[in-house]
Short mmCIF file of C-alpha atoms and ligand atoms in Angstrom, two decimals:
data_model
loop_
_atom_site.label_atom_id
_atom_site.label_comp_id
_atom_site.label_asym_id
_atom_site.label_seq_id
_atom_site.Cartn_x
_atom_site.Cartn_y
_atom_site.Cartn_z
CA MET M 1 42.44 -59.75 -59.17
CA HIS M 2 46.45 -61.42 -58.94
CA SER M 3 47.48 -61.73 -55.92
CA ASP M 4 51.05 -61.20 -56.57
CA SER M 5 50.28 -57.62 -58.11
CA THR M 6 52.50 -55.16 -57.87
CA LEU M 7 51.93 -51.45 -55.98
CA VAL M 8 54.72 -49.04 -57.90
CA TRP M 9 54.16 -45.62 -55.77
CA PHE M 10 55.00 -42.61 -57.30
CA ARG M 11 56.00 -39.63 -55.72
CA LEU M 12 58.69 -37.44 -56.80
CA ASP M 13 59.77 -39.59 -60.09
CA LEU M 14 57.02 -38.11 -61.74
CA ARG M 15 58.40 -39.80 -65.42
CA LEU M 16 58.24 -43.84 -67.27
CA GLU M 17 61.78 -43.15 -68.43
CA ASP M 18 65.29 -44.29 -65.46
CA ASN M 19 62.05 -44.55 -63.25
CA PRO M 20 63.86 -48.07 -60.89
CA ALA M 21 61.35 -48.57 -58.93
CA LEU M 22 58.10 -49.04 -61.93
CA LEU M 23 61.44 -50.66 -64.03
CA ALA M 24 61.90 -53.65 -61.25
CA ALA M 25 57.62 -54.23 -60.64
CA SER M 26 57.13 -54.39 -64.68
CA GLN M 27 60.46 -56.86 -64.98
CA ALA M 28 58.71 -58.95 -62.07
CA GLU M 29 55.94 -60.19 -65.24
CA SER M 30 53.76 -59.72 -62.67
CA PRO M 31 50.84 -57.33 -62.97
CA VAL M 32 51.72 -53.19 -62.38
CA VAL M 33 48.68 -51.51 -60.35
CA PRO M 34 50.17 -47.44 -60.16
CA ILE M 35 49.55 -45.80 -57.12
CA PHE M 36 49.54 -41.99 -55.46
CA ILE M 37 48.75 -40.79 -52.52
CA TRP M 38 47.30 -38.06 -51.81
CA ALA M 39 48.61 -36.33 -48.25
CA PRO M 40 50.42 -32.91 -47.95
CA GLU M 41 49.71 -33.09 -43.73
CA GLU M 42 52.64 -35.36 -44.18
CA GLU M 43 55.38 -32.58 -45.49
CA GLU M 44 55.59 -30.04 -42.72
CA PRO M 45 55.94 -28.35 -42.31
CA TRP M 46 57.23 -27.64 -45.97
CA PRO M 47 53.33 -28.97 -47.54
CA PRO M 48 53.45 -28.75 -51.20
CA GLY M 49 52.74 -24.63 -51.60
CA ALA M 50 50.19 -23.18 -54.45
CA ALA M 51 52.57 -22.77 -57.39
CA SER M 52 53.68 -26.79 -56.70
CA ARG M 53 50.42 -27.83 -56.32
CA TRP M 54 49.47 -26.16 -59.78
CA TRP M 55 52.33 -28.31 -61.36
CA LEU M 56 52.01 -31.27 -59.75
CA HIS M 57 48.25 -31.30 -60.69
CA GLN M 58 49.50 -30.77 -64.29
CA SER M 59 52.20 -33.85 -63.75
CA LEU M 60 49.99 -36.08 -62.90
CA SER M 61 47.70 -35.60 -65.30
CA HIS M 62 50.42 -36.19 -68.18
CA LEU M 63 51.61 -39.13 -66.21
CA GLU M 64 48.45 -40.88 -66.35
CA LYS M 65 48.21 -40.19 -69.83
CA ALA M 66 51.31 -41.20 -70.42
CA LEU M 67 50.68 -44.80 -67.86
CA ARG M 68 47.02 -44.95 -70.40
CA SER M 69 49.48 -45.36 -73.48
CA ALA M 70 50.87 -48.30 -71.56
CA GLY M 71 48.96 -50.06 -70.86
CA SER M 72 48.49 -48.89 -67.54
CA ARG M 73 46.51 -46.65 -65.08
CA LEU M 74 47.48 -43.95 -62.32
CA ILE M 75 45.52 -45.35 -59.40
CA ILE M 76 45.10 -41.91 -56.99
CA ARG M 77 43.85 -41.84 -53.27
CA ARG M 78 43.78 -39.21 -50.40
CA GLY M 79 45.90 -39.87 -46.97
CA PRO M 80 46.63 -40.87 -44.37
CA THR M 81 49.63 -43.64 -46.44
CA ASP M 82 49.67 -45.93 -44.12
CA GLN M 83 45.55 -46.42 -44.63
CA ALA M 84 45.61 -45.70 -48.22
CA PHE M 85 48.06 -48.88 -48.56
CA ASP M 86 46.35 -50.89 -46.20
CA ASP M 87 42.80 -50.62 -47.84
CA LEU M 88 45.22 -51.10 -51.64
CA LEU M 89 46.81 -54.68 -49.90
CA GLU M 90 43.75 -55.33 -49.40
CA GLU M 91 42.04 -54.78 -52.60
CA THR M 92 44.29 -55.34 -54.83
CA GLY M 93 45.86 -58.46 -52.45
CA ALA M 94 49.65 -57.17 -54.12
CA ARG M 95 52.33 -58.27 -51.98
CA THR M 96 55.24 -56.45 -53.12
CA ILE M 97 55.60 -52.47 -53.51
CA CYS M 98 58.24 -50.30 -54.87
CA TRP M 99 58.93 -47.21 -54.76
CA ASN M 100 62.20 -44.57 -55.31
CA ASP M 101 63.39 -43.08 -52.44
CA ARG M 102 62.56 -39.16 -51.19
CA TYR M 103 64.90 -37.47 -48.56
CA GLU M 104 63.38 -34.16 -47.00
CA PRO M 105 63.51 -35.41 -42.61
CA ALA M 106 59.64 -35.72 -42.79
CA VAL M 107 58.80 -37.55 -45.27
CA SER M 108 61.31 -40.11 -45.47
CA LYS M 109 60.71 -40.70 -41.44
CA ARG M 110 57.32 -41.20 -42.47
CA ASP M 111 58.19 -43.41 -44.94
CA GLU M 112 61.03 -45.34 -43.09
CA ASN M 113 58.08 -45.80 -40.33
CA LEU M 114 56.44 -47.32 -43.29
CA LYS M 115 58.19 -49.61 -44.70
CA ARG M 116 58.65 -51.22 -41.15
CA SER M 117 55.11 -51.15 -40.66
CA LEU M 118 54.86 -52.45 -44.02
CA ARG M 119 57.72 -55.55 -43.91
CA GLU M 120 57.11 -56.88 -40.41
CA ARG M 121 53.42 -57.96 -42.15
CA GLY M 122 55.26 -59.47 -44.94
CA ILE M 123 55.20 -57.50 -47.59
CA ARG M 124 58.66 -56.87 -50.35
CA VAL M 125 59.42 -53.46 -49.71
CA GLN M 126 61.72 -52.22 -52.43
CA THR M 127 63.00 -49.16 -52.72
CA PHE M 128 65.80 -47.09 -54.84
CA ASN M 129 67.49 -44.08 -55.71
CA SER M 130 66.05 -41.93 -59.19
CA SER M 131 66.29 -38.39 -57.75
CA LEU M 132 70.41 -38.48 -57.71
CA LEU M 133 73.87 -38.95 -59.55
CA PHE M 134 75.49 -39.67 -55.91
CA PRO M 135 72.90 -41.11 -53.28
CA PRO M 136 73.88 -39.21 -50.16
CA GLU M 137 75.09 -42.86 -48.62
CA THR M 138 78.03 -43.08 -51.06
CA ILE M 139 80.12 -39.54 -50.87
CA ALA M 140 81.37 -38.64 -47.60
CA LYS M 141 85.02 -37.38 -46.44
CA ASN M 142 87.58 -39.74 -45.32
CA ASP M 143 86.66 -39.84 -42.00
CA GLY M 144 83.22 -40.38 -42.47
CA GLN M 145 82.39 -36.65 -41.35
CA PRO M 146 80.00 -35.68 -44.14
CA PHE M 147 81.25 -32.99 -46.96
CA GLN M 148 79.89 -28.81 -45.77
CA VAL M 149 81.94 -27.15 -48.10
CA PHE M 150 81.18 -27.69 -52.05
CA THR M 151 84.01 -28.31 -53.62
CA ALA M 152 86.06 -30.82 -51.76
CA PHE M 153 82.10 -32.93 -52.16
CA TRP M 154 81.77 -32.44 -56.38
CA LYS M 155 85.74 -33.42 -56.22
CA ALA M 156 85.00 -36.73 -54.46
CA CYS M 157 81.94 -36.84 -55.78
CA LEU M 158 83.52 -37.19 -59.71
CA LYS M 159 86.26 -40.01 -58.12
CA GLN M 160 82.78 -42.62 -57.82
CA PRO M 161 82.13 -44.39 -61.06
CA ALA M 162 79.97 -42.19 -63.32
CA PRO M 163 76.10 -42.71 -62.53
CA PRO M 164 74.64 -45.07 -64.78
CA GLU M 165 72.81 -45.20 -67.72
CA PRO M 166 69.45 -44.10 -67.56
CA ALA M 167 67.03 -46.70 -68.63
CA ALA M 168 64.46 -46.93 -70.97
CA ALA M 169 60.34 -46.21 -69.94
CA PRO M 170 59.02 -49.59 -70.32
CA GLU M 171 57.42 -50.33 -73.38
CA LYS M 172 53.57 -52.43 -71.89
CA LEU M 173 52.45 -52.80 -68.37
CA LEU M 174 50.96 -55.60 -67.62
CA ALA M 175 47.71 -54.65 -65.85
CA PRO M 176 45.88 -56.17 -63.24
CA ARG M 177 42.36 -58.53 -63.83
CA HIS M 178 40.31 -55.51 -62.35
CA TRP M 179 41.05 -52.49 -61.56
CA PRO M 180 41.13 -50.19 -57.92
CA LYS M 181 39.06 -47.34 -57.88
CA SER M 182 40.75 -43.88 -57.66
CA LEU M 183 39.90 -40.40 -57.16
CA PRO M 184 38.95 -37.87 -60.14
CA LEU M 185 42.91 -36.10 -60.74
CA GLN M 186 40.31 -32.81 -60.12
CA ASP M 187 39.26 -34.38 -56.53
CA LEU M 188 42.93 -33.54 -55.16
CA GLU M 189 41.74 -29.82 -55.71
CA LEU M 190 45.63 -28.68 -56.45
CA GLU M 191 44.74 -26.21 -58.99
CA PRO M 192 43.53 -22.71 -57.60
CA LYS M 193 40.27 -21.73 -57.50
CA ILE M 194 41.32 -18.27 -58.54
CA ASP M 195 42.52 -18.30 -61.46
CA TRP M 196 45.94 -17.29 -61.19
CA ALA M 197 48.76 -19.18 -63.05
CA GLY M 198 48.17 -17.55 -66.36
CA GLY M 199 52.03 -16.41 -66.29
CA ILE M 200 52.96 -19.29 -65.46
CA ARG M 201 50.84 -21.57 -68.02
CA ALA M 202 52.27 -19.78 -70.31
CA ALA M 203 56.01 -20.03 -69.06
CA TRP M 204 56.22 -23.76 -69.02
CA THR M 205 55.27 -27.46 -70.56
CA PRO M 206 54.77 -30.05 -67.18
CA GLY M 207 55.46 -33.80 -67.57
CA GLU M 208 57.70 -36.27 -68.72
CA GLN M 209 57.70 -34.60 -72.77
CA GLY M 210 57.60 -31.11 -71.46
CA ALA M 211 61.02 -31.91 -69.95
CA GLN M 212 62.65 -34.15 -72.45
CA ASN M 213 62.09 -31.39 -74.79
CA ALA M 214 63.32 -28.51 -72.66
CA LEU M 215 66.28 -30.50 -72.12
CA ARG M 216 66.79 -31.38 -76.19
CA LEU M 217 66.09 -27.61 -76.82
CA TYR M 218 68.26 -26.78 -74.21
CA LEU M 219 70.65 -28.85 -75.76
CA ASP M 220 70.37 -27.85 -79.46
CA ASP M 221 70.28 -23.79 -78.23
CA GLY M 222 71.72 -23.06 -75.50
CA PHE M 223 74.32 -24.47 -73.34
CA ALA M 224 77.16 -23.85 -75.23
CA HIS M 225 77.81 -20.79 -73.25
CA TYR M 226 76.17 -22.20 -70.23
CA ALA M 227 79.70 -20.67 -68.33
CA THR M 228 79.39 -16.95 -69.20
CA GLY M 229 75.54 -17.00 -70.44
CA ARG M 230 74.40 -18.43 -67.50
CA ASN M 231 74.92 -14.70 -65.54
CA PRO M 232 73.06 -12.46 -67.26
CA PRO M 233 68.88 -12.70 -65.51
CA ALA M 234 67.86 -11.35 -69.23
CA LEU M 235 68.85 -13.81 -71.76
CA ARG M 236 67.75 -17.39 -72.06
CA GLY M 237 70.55 -18.62 -70.78
CA THR M 238 70.31 -21.72 -68.48
CA SER M 239 67.47 -24.47 -68.60
CA ARG M 240 64.97 -24.33 -66.67
CA LEU M 241 64.74 -27.57 -65.79
CA SER M 242 64.70 -27.22 -62.20
CA PRO M 243 60.64 -27.53 -61.67
CA HIS M 244 61.10 -30.78 -63.96
CA LEU M 245 64.11 -31.83 -61.77
CA HIS M 246 62.51 -31.57 -58.65
CA PHE M 247 58.89 -33.32 -59.88
CA GLY M 248 61.55 -35.89 -60.97
CA GLU M 249 59.65 -35.52 -64.87
CA ILE M 250 63.09 -36.06 -65.47
CA SER M 251 66.15 -38.16 -64.70
CA PRO M 252 69.81 -36.43 -63.34
CA ARG M 253 71.65 -40.06 -64.67
CA ARG M 254 69.29 -39.05 -68.23
CA ILE M 255 70.55 -35.19 -68.02
CA TRP M 256 74.66 -36.04 -67.05
CA HIS M 257 74.59 -38.98 -70.08
CA SER M 258 73.18 -36.40 -72.78
CA LEU M 259 75.87 -33.38 -72.16
CA ARG M 260 78.60 -35.35 -71.70
CA SER M 261 77.75 -37.32 -74.67
CA ALA M 262 77.64 -33.78 -76.49
CA ARG M 263 80.64 -32.64 -74.74
CA ASN M 264 83.63 -31.26 -76.54
CA PRO M 265 86.85 -29.72 -76.77
CA ARG M 266 84.82 -26.15 -77.71
CA ASN M 267 82.28 -27.17 -75.23
CA ALA M 268 83.65 -28.66 -72.84
CA ALA M 269 84.07 -25.76 -69.93
CA ASP M 270 80.25 -25.38 -70.46
CA VAL M 271 79.51 -28.83 -69.96
CA ASP M 272 81.57 -29.34 -66.59
CA ALA M 273 80.40 -25.83 -65.27
CA TYR M 274 76.29 -26.58 -65.79
CA LEU M 275 77.62 -30.41 -64.62
CA ARG M 276 79.10 -28.02 -62.03
CA GLU M 277 75.39 -26.66 -60.90
CA LEU M 278 73.49 -29.98 -60.68
CA GLY M 279 76.38 -31.09 -58.24
CA TRP M 280 75.26 -27.84 -56.14
CA ARG M 281 71.59 -30.26 -56.63
CA GLU M 282 73.52 -33.02 -55.20
CA PHE M 283 75.16 -31.35 -52.29
CA ALA M 284 72.27 -29.90 -50.97
CA TYR M 285 70.69 -33.04 -50.82
CA HIS M 286 73.90 -34.52 -49.09
CA LEU M 287 73.31 -31.21 -46.32
CA LEU M 288 69.66 -32.30 -45.97
CA VAL M 289 70.14 -35.43 -45.34
CA HIS M 290 73.40 -34.96 -42.74
CA PHE M 291 71.81 -32.09 -41.06
CA PRO M 292 67.97 -32.32 -41.54
CA PHE M 293 67.10 -29.52 -39.43
CA THR M 294 69.04 -27.04 -41.52
CA THR M 295 65.30 -26.69 -43.42
CA ASN M 296 64.11 -24.81 -39.70
CA GLN M 297 67.50 -24.28 -37.72
CA PRO M 298 70.81 -22.29 -39.02
CA LEU M 299 73.37 -24.76 -39.94
CA ARG M 300 76.24 -21.98 -37.68
CA PRO M 301 74.77 -22.15 -34.33
CA GLU M 302 75.67 -18.79 -33.68
CA PHE M 303 73.13 -17.85 -36.30
CA ALA M 304 70.36 -18.56 -33.83
CA GLY M 305 71.07 -15.26 -31.54
CA PHE M 306 71.12 -13.09 -34.87
CA PRO M 307 68.68 -9.83 -34.28
CA TRP M 308 66.06 -10.04 -36.99
CA ARG M 309 64.04 -7.64 -37.00
CA LYS M 310 59.73 -8.48 -38.65
CA ASP M 311 58.54 -5.68 -40.24
CA ARG M 312 55.48 -7.21 -42.38
CA HIS M 313 55.23 -4.59 -44.53
CA GLN M 314 58.62 -4.60 -46.51
CA LEU M 315 57.86 -7.73 -46.17
CA LYS M 316 54.75 -7.69 -47.99
CA ALA M 317 56.54 -5.03 -50.66
CA TRP M 318 59.40 -7.34 -51.03
CA GLN M 319 57.06 -9.72 -51.69
CA ARG M 320 55.48 -7.64 -55.10
CA GLY M 321 58.66 -6.23 -56.21
CA ARG M 322 58.12 -2.61 -54.74
CA THR M 323 61.40 -2.14 -52.86
CA GLY M 324 62.21 0.94 -54.68
CA TYR M 325 65.35 -1.20 -55.61
CA PRO M 326 64.89 -2.27 -59.70
CA LEU M 327 66.61 -5.59 -60.08
CA VAL M 328 65.49 -6.89 -57.11
CA ASP M 329 61.71 -6.08 -57.68
CA ALA M 330 61.98 -7.21 -61.21
CA GLY M 331 62.87 -10.53 -59.47
CA MET M 332 60.27 -10.14 -57.27
CA ARG M 333 58.06 -9.62 -60.69
CA GLU M 334 59.27 -12.84 -62.62
CA LEU M 335 58.53 -14.87 -59.92
CA TRP M 336 55.13 -13.97 -59.22
CA THR M 337 54.55 -14.03 -62.71
CA THR M 338 56.17 -17.04 -64.14
CA GLY M 339 57.02 -19.49 -60.43
CA TRP M 340 60.38 -19.26 -61.41
CA MET M 341 63.20 -16.51 -61.12
CA HIS M 342 66.70 -16.32 -62.78
CA ASN M 343 69.32 -17.75 -60.12
CA ARG M 344 71.92 -14.48 -60.21
CA VAL M 345 68.81 -12.45 -59.13
CA ARG M 346 67.77 -15.20 -56.40
CA LEU M 347 70.91 -14.67 -55.27
CA VAL M 348 70.10 -10.67 -55.17
CA VAL M 349 66.49 -10.57 -53.61
CA ALA M 350 67.62 -13.34 -50.71
CA SER M 351 70.56 -10.81 -49.68
CA PHE M 352 68.72 -8.11 -49.85
CA LEU M 353 65.68 -9.11 -47.56
CA THR M 354 68.25 -11.21 -45.01
CA LYS M 355 71.28 -8.71 -44.76
CA HIS M 356 68.81 -4.74 -46.41
CA LEU M 357 65.71 -5.83 -44.89
CA ARG M 358 67.66 -8.19 -42.07
CA MET M 359 64.36 -10.22 -42.48
CA HIS M 360 64.51 -13.70 -40.79
CA TRP M 361 65.82 -15.60 -44.17
CA GLU M 362 63.00 -18.35 -43.43
CA GLU M 363 60.40 -15.03 -44.16
CA GLY M 364 61.70 -15.48 -48.06
CA ALA M 365 62.44 -19.45 -47.52
CA TYR M 366 58.65 -20.04 -47.26
CA TRP M 367 57.52 -16.98 -49.80
CA PHE M 368 59.77 -18.65 -52.09
CA TRP M 369 58.35 -22.78 -51.29
CA ASP M 370 55.15 -21.26 -51.69
CA THR M 371 55.13 -19.27 -55.43
CA LEU M 372 57.86 -21.61 -56.82
CA VAL M 373 57.50 -24.09 -59.43
CA ASP M 374 60.45 -26.10 -58.52
CA ALA M 375 60.47 -25.55 -54.92
CA ASP M 376 62.84 -27.70 -53.72
CA LEU M 377 63.22 -27.88 -49.20
CA ALA M 378 66.90 -29.34 -50.35
CA ASN M 379 67.50 -26.71 -52.95
CA ASN M 380 65.91 -24.16 -51.47
CA THR M 381 67.42 -24.43 -47.89
CA LEU M 382 70.93 -23.96 -49.08
CA GLY M 383 69.33 -21.44 -51.48
CA TRP M 384 67.84 -19.73 -48.36
CA GLN M 385 70.79 -20.60 -45.74
CA TRP M 386 73.63 -19.44 -47.71
CA SER M 387 72.44 -16.22 -48.41
CA ALA M 388 71.66 -14.90 -45.47
CA GLY M 389 75.34 -16.67 -44.45
CA SER M 390 73.54 -18.91 -41.76
CA GLY M 391 74.69 -22.41 -43.75
CA ALA M 392 77.10 -24.36 -45.28
CA ASP M 393 80.34 -23.00 -47.74
CA ALA M 394 77.67 -20.21 -47.07
CA ALA M 395 79.14 -16.40 -48.41
CA PRO M 396 80.49 -14.75 -45.29
CA TYR M 397 78.02 -12.68 -43.71
CA PHE M 398 80.30 -8.89 -44.35
CA ARG M 399 79.64 -9.86 -48.07
CA ILE M 400 76.68 -7.76 -49.20
CA PHE M 401 76.22 -8.39 -52.19
CA ASN M 402 75.18 -4.27 -53.95
CA PRO M 403 71.92 -4.64 -55.51
CA VAL M 404 72.42 -1.48 -57.31
CA LEU M 405 76.90 -2.77 -58.55
CA GLN M 406 74.97 -6.23 -59.30
CA SER M 407 71.93 -4.43 -61.85
CA GLU M 408 74.96 -2.75 -63.39
CA LYS M 409 76.74 -5.79 -64.10
CA PHE M 410 74.78 -8.37 -65.10
CA ASP M 411 71.79 -6.83 -67.00
CA PRO M 412 73.97 -3.26 -67.68
CA ASP M 413 71.05 -2.46 -70.56
CA GLY M 414 67.90 -2.92 -68.53
CA GLU M 415 66.62 -4.80 -70.11
CA TYR M 416 65.59 -7.40 -67.94
CA ILE M 417 64.96 -5.24 -65.62
CA ARG M 418 62.31 -3.25 -67.66
CA ARG M 419 60.69 -6.90 -68.71
CA TRP M 420 59.69 -7.13 -65.23
CA VAL M 421 59.29 -3.54 -64.08
CA PRO M 422 57.13 -2.06 -67.18
CA GLU M 423 56.91 1.57 -65.48
CA LEU M 424 60.54 2.01 -65.65
CA GLY M 425 60.90 0.95 -69.29
CA ARG M 426 62.38 4.81 -70.67
CA LEU M 427 64.85 5.55 -68.37
CA PRO M 428 67.46 4.97 -69.93
CA ALA M 429 70.44 2.48 -68.77
CA PRO M 430 72.72 4.75 -66.24
CA TRP M 431 69.45 5.61 -64.40
CA ILE M 432 67.50 2.62 -64.55
CA HIS M 433 69.47 0.75 -61.87
CA LYS M 434 68.94 3.36 -59.17
CA PRO M 435 66.27 5.82 -59.71
CA TRP M 436 66.11 7.52 -57.06
CA GLN M 437 69.86 9.26 -57.87
CA ALA M 438 68.13 10.20 -61.36
CA PRO M 439 68.03 14.11 -62.77
CA PRO M 440 64.18 15.63 -62.11
CA LEU M 441 64.21 15.79 -65.76
CA ILE M 442 65.37 11.91 -67.18
CA LEU M 443 63.03 11.24 -64.48
CA THR M 444 60.37 14.07 -66.20
CA GLU M 445 60.91 12.63 -69.97
CA ALA M 446 61.26 8.88 -69.06
CA GLY M 447 57.88 9.34 -67.13
CA VAL M 448 58.25 8.47 -64.22
CA GLU M 449 57.33 10.09 -60.31
CA LEU M 450 59.51 8.78 -58.03
CA GLY M 451 56.47 7.50 -54.95
CA ARG M 452 53.99 7.89 -57.37
CA ASP M 453 54.88 5.92 -61.11
CA TYR M 454 57.81 3.93 -58.61
CA PRO M 455 58.74 3.39 -55.14
CA LEU M 456 61.39 5.41 -53.12
CA PRO M 457 64.48 2.53 -51.77
CA LEU M 458 63.01 0.96 -48.64
CA VAL M 459 66.53 1.44 -47.21
CA ASP M 460 69.08 3.12 -48.20
CA HIS M 461 72.37 1.04 -48.95
CA ASP M 462 74.47 2.39 -46.49
CA GLN M 463 73.44 2.47 -43.75
CA ALA M 464 71.44 -0.63 -44.48
CA ARG M 465 74.79 -2.02 -45.01
CA ALA M 466 76.40 -0.51 -41.99
CA GLU M 467 73.07 -1.65 -38.92
CA ALA M 468 73.44 -4.94 -41.09
CA LEU M 469 77.48 -5.43 -40.25
CA ALA M 470 77.20 -4.42 -36.88
CA ALA M 471 73.81 -6.87 -35.82
CA PHE M 472 76.59 -9.68 -36.98
CA GLU M 473 79.37 -8.05 -34.64
CA GLN M 474 76.98 -9.20 -32.29
CA ILE M 475 76.50 -12.12 -32.86
CA ARG M 476 80.06 -13.05 -33.72
CA ALA M 477 80.66 -11.37 -29.78
CA HIS M 478 78.61 -13.84 -28.31
CA ARG M 479 79.98 -16.82 -30.31
C1 FAD A 501 67.34 -18.00 -51.87
C2 FAD A 501 67.20 -19.40 -53.78
C3 FAD A 501 66.93 -20.89 -52.73
C4 FAD A 501 66.56 -21.39 -54.23
N1 FAD A 501 65.90 -22.31 -54.17
C5 FAD A 501 65.31 -23.61 -55.05
C6 FAD A 501 64.85 -24.11 -54.64
O1 FAD A 501 63.49 -24.25 -54.38
N2 FAD A 501 64.34 -24.77 -56.02
C7 FAD A 501 65.46 -24.93 -56.62
O2 FAD A 501 65.84 -26.40 -58.23
N3 FAD A 501 66.77 -24.46 -57.50
C8 FAD A 501 66.64 -22.98 -56.42
N4 FAD A 501 67.28 -22.57 -55.52
C9 FAD A 501 68.43 -23.11 -56.62
C10 FAD A 501 69.09 -22.57 -58.10
O3 FAD A 501 68.21 -20.91 -58.47
C11 FAD A 501 67.37 -22.54 -59.58
O4 FAD A 501 67.97 -24.49 -59.40
C12 FAD A 501 67.54 -22.03 -60.95
O5 FAD A 501 68.14 -20.85 -61.02
C13 FAD A 501 66.97 -22.81 -62.18
O6 FAD A 501 67.20 -22.71 -63.04
P1 FAD A 501 67.55 -23.33 -64.28
O7 FAD A 501 67.51 -25.19 -63.89
O8 FAD A 501 68.19 -23.13 -65.43
O9 FAD A 501 69.13 -23.81 -63.46
P2 FAD A 501 70.28 -24.46 -64.57
O10 FAD A 501 71.74 -23.04 -64.26
O11 FAD A 501 70.06 -24.50 -65.77
O12 FAD A 501 70.63 -25.37 -63.82
C14 FAD A 501 70.53 -26.64 -63.89
C15 FAD A 501 69.70 -27.78 -62.42
O13 FAD A 501 71.07 -27.83 -61.80
C16 FAD A 501 70.57 -27.18 -60.50
N5 FAD A 501 71.08 -26.52 -59.47
C17 FAD A 501 71.38 -24.89 -60.07
N6 FAD A 501 72.35 -24.13 -59.31
C18 FAD A 501 71.93 -24.77 -57.86
C19 FAD A 501 72.16 -23.92 -56.65
N7 FAD A 501 72.39 -22.80 -57.17
N8 FAD A 501 71.51 -24.97 -55.81
C20 FAD A 501 71.46 -25.78 -56.16
N9 FAD A 501 71.08 -26.42 -57.34
C21 FAD A 501 71.21 -25.79 -58.60
C22 FAD A 501 69.10 -27.13 -60.40
O14 FAD A 501 68.58 -28.48 -60.04
C23 FAD A 501 69.07 -27.07 -61.88
O15 FAD A 501 67.56 -26.83 -62.67
C24 FAD A 501 67.45 -21.75 -54.74
C25 FAD A 501 69.03 -20.55 -54.70
C26 FAD A 501 69.01 -19.76 -54.21
C27 FAD A 501 69.82 -18.29 -54.39
#
């Protein structure tokens, strides 16, 4: 085997296009050994959840095929990561390792330690940014402090030079004379033993090709109405690129440049609105890097004393979409079936859990973590802390979404509810948002008996709101 092989460590960058670590290795004109190491325990307390594991399996399988078409392979090993590297370095004689950065606190700490110990042993380690438009170290306030307000953060990003154009995928990768052994992908047991993934499979095409197709489809069909179309959950008004972005099957630079080059006076507002959402993703990573404790603790310290409630029965009703609030239930069932939920509805269900039920946002964050195919520590933490009122630039605690008004506003005909809560399918529009207020005759005609076919509301909105505000006053008083 060549002693000058370069190991390329794939992680959340499961693509060949615009992959700086792969590109650097391929340009070195020495053999390239692509590797993947499965070490979920090193990501505690946030190891990949069930839906993420399902996606990872599919994505690795696609990556393996893509690498084979480029004359290469994917070598799969199990952790501990340092042990896997010891073995691979010995087996390949490689003296260089390239990888793209990750920013999750446990992972980046592990990576720093690994980098130090490899370098001490004379191994060349090259790391790159592949997942962000503006790497965290490049953005700071004038006084050097991190941003905590999105608008100011995004303004600072837009003052930076534009992100570089995406680099093409290497066509051919030089293979080593002898390949090290690889575990079969199946051995990682990422797919569930009991197949619950039918709905997810029907909704998604993981992998780099699937990601490129999703972007193309969105550019051809969808994005011209993004600014207004992104809110109604019944429409396919958003790009659904989030799992592809999370797993690095597509580069944000590719999305940025595709949208920028499609920008014209008619769609400028839509393009800018879309890039702004990518900006929220950047902001989430900025916060994760500068406030790593926020994955499990509130950014606003007064929330550490918030009187959260515990109620297994109510938590389960929320998880399974049986709260009696149709929009909340539709969202939770969309999540359970497809591994994804519309952003507007994520806001409503998160507000419902943390404010109406007053349960700790971590309960919601862990449920999302296990069930979302786009579960992403930066975005999930930001979304939950924002919704609970305990995070950066957060919704003020006293602004409590009314799930009925949200439903009437964003799903006026009840189309989204009908899709996910079919037992209410025959209820006409004004009542489908609040079946408990429907006249008995209307319920009978729609074939709905509340408490039997569909639950009565778990809590009363006005009462829950008043209790949430009282709980908030309690922590304000102790500030
Ligand atoms: C409680 C809660 C939890 C969330 N958890 C996650 C999560 O685990 N993973 C995740 O990717 N997103 C999360 N989000 C953000 C958002 O809901 C999803 O990114 C979005 O719904 C994905 O759909 P899309 O790709 O069609 O988005 P589009 O509207 O097409 O947006 C394009 C991309 O921008 C990014 N983006 C959009 N909105 C946001 C946002 N509010 N915050 C950060 N990035 C954003 C995403 O990467 C998305 O793919 C969460 C939001 C909330 C309120």
